[in-house]
Coordinates of C-alpha atoms and ligand atoms in Angstrom, one line a residue:
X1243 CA 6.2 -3.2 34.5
X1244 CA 5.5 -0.6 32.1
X1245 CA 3.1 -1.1 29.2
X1246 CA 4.1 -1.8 26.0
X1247 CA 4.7 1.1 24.0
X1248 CA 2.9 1.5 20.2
X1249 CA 4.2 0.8 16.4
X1250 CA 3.5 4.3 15.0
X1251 CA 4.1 4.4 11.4
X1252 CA 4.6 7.9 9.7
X1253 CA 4.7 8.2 5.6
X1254 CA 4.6 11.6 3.8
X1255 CA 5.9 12.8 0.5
X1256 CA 9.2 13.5 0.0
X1257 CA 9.6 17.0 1.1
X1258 CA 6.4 17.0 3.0
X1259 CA 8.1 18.2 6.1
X1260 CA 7.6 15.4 8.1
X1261 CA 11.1 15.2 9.5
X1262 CA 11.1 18.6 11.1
X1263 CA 7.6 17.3 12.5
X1264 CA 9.2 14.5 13.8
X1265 CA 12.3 16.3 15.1
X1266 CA 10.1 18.3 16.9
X1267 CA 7.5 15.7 18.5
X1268 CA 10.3 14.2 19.7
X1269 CA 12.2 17.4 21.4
X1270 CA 8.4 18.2 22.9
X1271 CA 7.7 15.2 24.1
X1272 CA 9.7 12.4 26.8
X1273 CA 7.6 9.4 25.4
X1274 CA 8.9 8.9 21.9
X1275 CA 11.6 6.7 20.2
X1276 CA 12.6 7.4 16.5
X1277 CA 13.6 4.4 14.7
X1278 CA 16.9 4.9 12.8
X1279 CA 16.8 2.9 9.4
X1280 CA 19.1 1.4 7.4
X1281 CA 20.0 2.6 3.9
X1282 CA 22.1 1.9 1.1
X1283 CA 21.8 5.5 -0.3
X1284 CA 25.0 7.8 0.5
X1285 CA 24.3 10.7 3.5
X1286 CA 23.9 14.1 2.4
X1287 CA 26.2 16.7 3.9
X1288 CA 25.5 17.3 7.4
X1289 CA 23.8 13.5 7.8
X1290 CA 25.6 11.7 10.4
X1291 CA 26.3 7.5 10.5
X1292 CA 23.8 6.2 13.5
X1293 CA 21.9 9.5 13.7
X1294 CA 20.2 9.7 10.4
X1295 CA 20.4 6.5 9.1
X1296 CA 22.8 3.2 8.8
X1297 CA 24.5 4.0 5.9
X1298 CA 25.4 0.1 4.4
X1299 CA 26.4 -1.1 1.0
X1300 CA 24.3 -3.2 -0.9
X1301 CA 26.2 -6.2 -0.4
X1302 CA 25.7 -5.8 3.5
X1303 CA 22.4 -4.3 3.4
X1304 CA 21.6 -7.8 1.7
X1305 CA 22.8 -9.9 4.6
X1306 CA 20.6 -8.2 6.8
X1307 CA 17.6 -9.0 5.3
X1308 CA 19.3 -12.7 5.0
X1309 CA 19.6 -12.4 8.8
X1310 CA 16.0 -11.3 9.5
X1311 CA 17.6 -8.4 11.1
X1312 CA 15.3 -6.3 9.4
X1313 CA 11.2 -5.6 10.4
X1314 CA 10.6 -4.6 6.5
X1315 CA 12.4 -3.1 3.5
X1316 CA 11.9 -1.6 0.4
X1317 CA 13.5 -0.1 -2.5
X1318 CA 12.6 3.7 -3.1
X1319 CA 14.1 5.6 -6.2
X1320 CA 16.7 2.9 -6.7
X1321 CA 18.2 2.5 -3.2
X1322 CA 16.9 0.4 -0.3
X1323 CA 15.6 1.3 2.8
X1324 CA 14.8 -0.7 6.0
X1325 CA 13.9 -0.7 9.6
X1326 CA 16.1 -3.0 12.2
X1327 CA 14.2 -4.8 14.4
X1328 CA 16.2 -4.6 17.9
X1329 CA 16.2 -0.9 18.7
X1330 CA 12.4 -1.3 18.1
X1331 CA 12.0 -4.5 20.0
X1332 CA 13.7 -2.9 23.0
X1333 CA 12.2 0.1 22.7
X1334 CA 8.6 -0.6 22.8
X1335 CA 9.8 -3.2 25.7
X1336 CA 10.7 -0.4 27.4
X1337 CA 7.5 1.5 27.3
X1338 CA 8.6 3.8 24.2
X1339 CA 6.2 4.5 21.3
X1340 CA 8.7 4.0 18.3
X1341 CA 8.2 5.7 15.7
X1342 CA 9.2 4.8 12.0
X1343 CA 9.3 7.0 9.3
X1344 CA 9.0 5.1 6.1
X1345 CA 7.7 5.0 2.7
X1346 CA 4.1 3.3 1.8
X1347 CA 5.8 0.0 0.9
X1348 CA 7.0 -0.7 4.4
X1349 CA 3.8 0.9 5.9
X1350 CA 1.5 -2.2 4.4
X1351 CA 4.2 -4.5 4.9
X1352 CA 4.1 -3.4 9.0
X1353 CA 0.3 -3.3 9.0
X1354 CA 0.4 -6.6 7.9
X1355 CA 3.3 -8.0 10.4
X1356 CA 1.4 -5.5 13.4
X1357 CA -2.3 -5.5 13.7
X1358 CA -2.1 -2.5 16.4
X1359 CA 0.2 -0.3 14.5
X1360 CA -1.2 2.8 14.1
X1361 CA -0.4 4.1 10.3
X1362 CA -0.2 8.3 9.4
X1363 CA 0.4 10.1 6.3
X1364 CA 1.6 13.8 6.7
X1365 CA 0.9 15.7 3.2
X1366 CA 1.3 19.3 2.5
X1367 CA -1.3 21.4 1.4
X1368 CA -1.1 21.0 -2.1
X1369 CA 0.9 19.4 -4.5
X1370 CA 2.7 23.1 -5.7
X1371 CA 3.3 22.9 -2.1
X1372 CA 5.7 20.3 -2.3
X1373 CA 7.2 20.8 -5.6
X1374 CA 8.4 24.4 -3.8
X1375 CA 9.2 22.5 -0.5
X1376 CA 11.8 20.2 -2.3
X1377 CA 13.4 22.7 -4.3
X1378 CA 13.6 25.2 -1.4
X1379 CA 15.5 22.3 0.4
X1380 CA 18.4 22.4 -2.2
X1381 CA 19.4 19.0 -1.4
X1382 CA 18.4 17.1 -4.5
X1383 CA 18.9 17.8 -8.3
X1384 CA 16.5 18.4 -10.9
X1385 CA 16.2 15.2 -11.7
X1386 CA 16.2 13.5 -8.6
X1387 CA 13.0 15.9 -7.6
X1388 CA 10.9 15.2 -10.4
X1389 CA 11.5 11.2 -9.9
X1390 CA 10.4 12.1 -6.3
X1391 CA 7.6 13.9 -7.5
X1392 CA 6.6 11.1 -9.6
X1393 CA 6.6 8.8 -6.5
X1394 CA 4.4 11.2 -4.6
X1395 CA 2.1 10.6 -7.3
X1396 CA 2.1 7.0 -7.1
X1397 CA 2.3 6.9 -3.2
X1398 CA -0.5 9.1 -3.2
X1399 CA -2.9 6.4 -4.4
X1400 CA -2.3 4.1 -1.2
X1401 CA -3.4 7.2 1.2
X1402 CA -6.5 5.7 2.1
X1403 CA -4.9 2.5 3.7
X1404 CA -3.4 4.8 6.5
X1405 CA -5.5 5.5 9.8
X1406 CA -5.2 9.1 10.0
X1407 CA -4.0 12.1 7.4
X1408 CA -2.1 15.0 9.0
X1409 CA -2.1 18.4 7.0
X1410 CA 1.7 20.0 7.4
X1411 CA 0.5 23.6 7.0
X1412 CA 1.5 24.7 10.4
X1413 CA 4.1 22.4 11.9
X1414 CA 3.1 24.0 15.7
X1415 CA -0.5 22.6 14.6
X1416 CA 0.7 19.4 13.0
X1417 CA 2.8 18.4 16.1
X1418 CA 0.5 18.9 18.2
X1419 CA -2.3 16.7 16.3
X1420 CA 0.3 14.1 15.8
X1421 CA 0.8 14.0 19.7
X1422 CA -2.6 13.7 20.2
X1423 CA -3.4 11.2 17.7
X1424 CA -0.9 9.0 19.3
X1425 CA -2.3 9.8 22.5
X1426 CA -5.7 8.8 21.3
X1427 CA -4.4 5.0 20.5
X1428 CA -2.9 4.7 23.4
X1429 CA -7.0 4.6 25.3
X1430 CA -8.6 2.1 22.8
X1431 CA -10.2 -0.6 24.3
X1432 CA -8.8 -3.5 22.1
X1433 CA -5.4 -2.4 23.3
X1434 CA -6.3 -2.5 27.3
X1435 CA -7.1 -5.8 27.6
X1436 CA -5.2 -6.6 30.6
X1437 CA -7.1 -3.4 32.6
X1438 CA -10.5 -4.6 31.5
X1439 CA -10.3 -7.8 32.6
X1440 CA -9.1 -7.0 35.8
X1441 CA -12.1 -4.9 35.8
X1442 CA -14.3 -7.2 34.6
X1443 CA -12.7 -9.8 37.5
X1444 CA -13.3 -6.8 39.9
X1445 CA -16.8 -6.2 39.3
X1446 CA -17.9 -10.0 39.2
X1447 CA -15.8 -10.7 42.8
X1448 CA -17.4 -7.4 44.0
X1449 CA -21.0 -8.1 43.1
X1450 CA -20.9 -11.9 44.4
Ligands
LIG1963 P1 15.3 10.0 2.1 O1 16.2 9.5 1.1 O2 14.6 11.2 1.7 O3 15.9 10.0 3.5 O4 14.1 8.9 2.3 C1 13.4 8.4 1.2 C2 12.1 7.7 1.6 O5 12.5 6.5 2.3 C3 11.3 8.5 2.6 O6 9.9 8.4 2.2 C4 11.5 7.8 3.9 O7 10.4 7.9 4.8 C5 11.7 6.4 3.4 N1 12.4 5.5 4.4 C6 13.3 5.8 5.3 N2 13.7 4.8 6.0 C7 12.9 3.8 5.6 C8 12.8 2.4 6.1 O8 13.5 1.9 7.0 N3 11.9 1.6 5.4 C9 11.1 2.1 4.4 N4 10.3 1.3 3.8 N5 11.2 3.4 4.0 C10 12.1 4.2 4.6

């Protein structure tokens, strides 16, 4: 049976660029599953239902925290986001690190739910960075950047709760220092248990 694959949480500004880094780890590398959230804010053109998100009303959104279908939620510039728990369950099952990308909120709330997950923040270099990175986008208006903005500045507070930080200067660098931080978690000793007590079993059987 295959090992248990990792919770690997990543939060970033809005506009930090961390879903092109994601979209990228993921078409580099065989051993990742992205966790698809749901979300009661509408797509924006080109989004697709199932692929970007679970697009759900508020109503229905509602029931599935009722349900305890969801791992955590949380309400970010007046809609609400959350991540269901099956595809994860399954996924990690299957050997697959899973891989949510979600706002600070949900980040402590999975810390708290999952020990072992490992927690990163992806920033840009600067804060003029992002304010050019979300206009550049052209997806959001004027208003909706600087409330986005504002939240950066608040999110930007909790920064020191996550494991690692990831500077998105050079996504080729970024992805590759995301992969290996990943990597890194996989070799701790708190989460090989099983192998160090078979060779701690070994070593006693071969020494009596
Ligand atoms: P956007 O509207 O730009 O797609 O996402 C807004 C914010 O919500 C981003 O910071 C994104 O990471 C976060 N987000 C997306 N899905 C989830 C989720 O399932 N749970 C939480 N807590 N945040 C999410």
């Amino acid at each position: 049976m295959s090992k248990e694959g990792l919770l690997v949480v990543v939060s970033g500004f809005s506009g930090a660029g961390k879903g092109t880094v994601m979209k990228e780890l993921l078409d580099r590398y065989d051993n990742y599953a992205l966790s698809i959230s749901a979300t009661t804010r509408s797509p924006r053109p080109g989004e697709e239902e199932g692929k970007h998100y679970f697009y759900k009303t508020k109503e229905e959104f509602q029931r599935m925290i009722q349900d305890g279908a969801l791992i955590e939620y949380a309400s970010y510039v007046d809609n609400y986001y959350g991540t269901p728990r099956e595809y994860v369950r399954e996924q990690r099952l299957a050997g697959k690190d899973v891989i949510l990308e979600i706002e600070i909120q949900g980040a402590l709330k999975v810390k708290e739910k999952f020990p072992d997950a490992l927690l990163l923040f992806i920033t840009p270099p600067s804060a003029a960075e992002l304010k050019r990175r979300l206009i550049g986008r052209g997806t959001e208006d004027e208003e909706t950047i600087a409330s986005r903005l504002k939240r950066a500045g608040e999110e930007a507070l909790g920064i020191e709760q996550y494991d690692y930080l990831i500077i998105n200067d050079d996504l080729d660098a970024c992805v590759r220092e995301t992969h290996q931080i990943i990597q890194m978690q996989h070799q701790r000793a708190s989460g090989n248990m099983d192998l160090i007590r078979r060779i701690q079993k070994e070593l006693t059987e071969i020494s009596s």
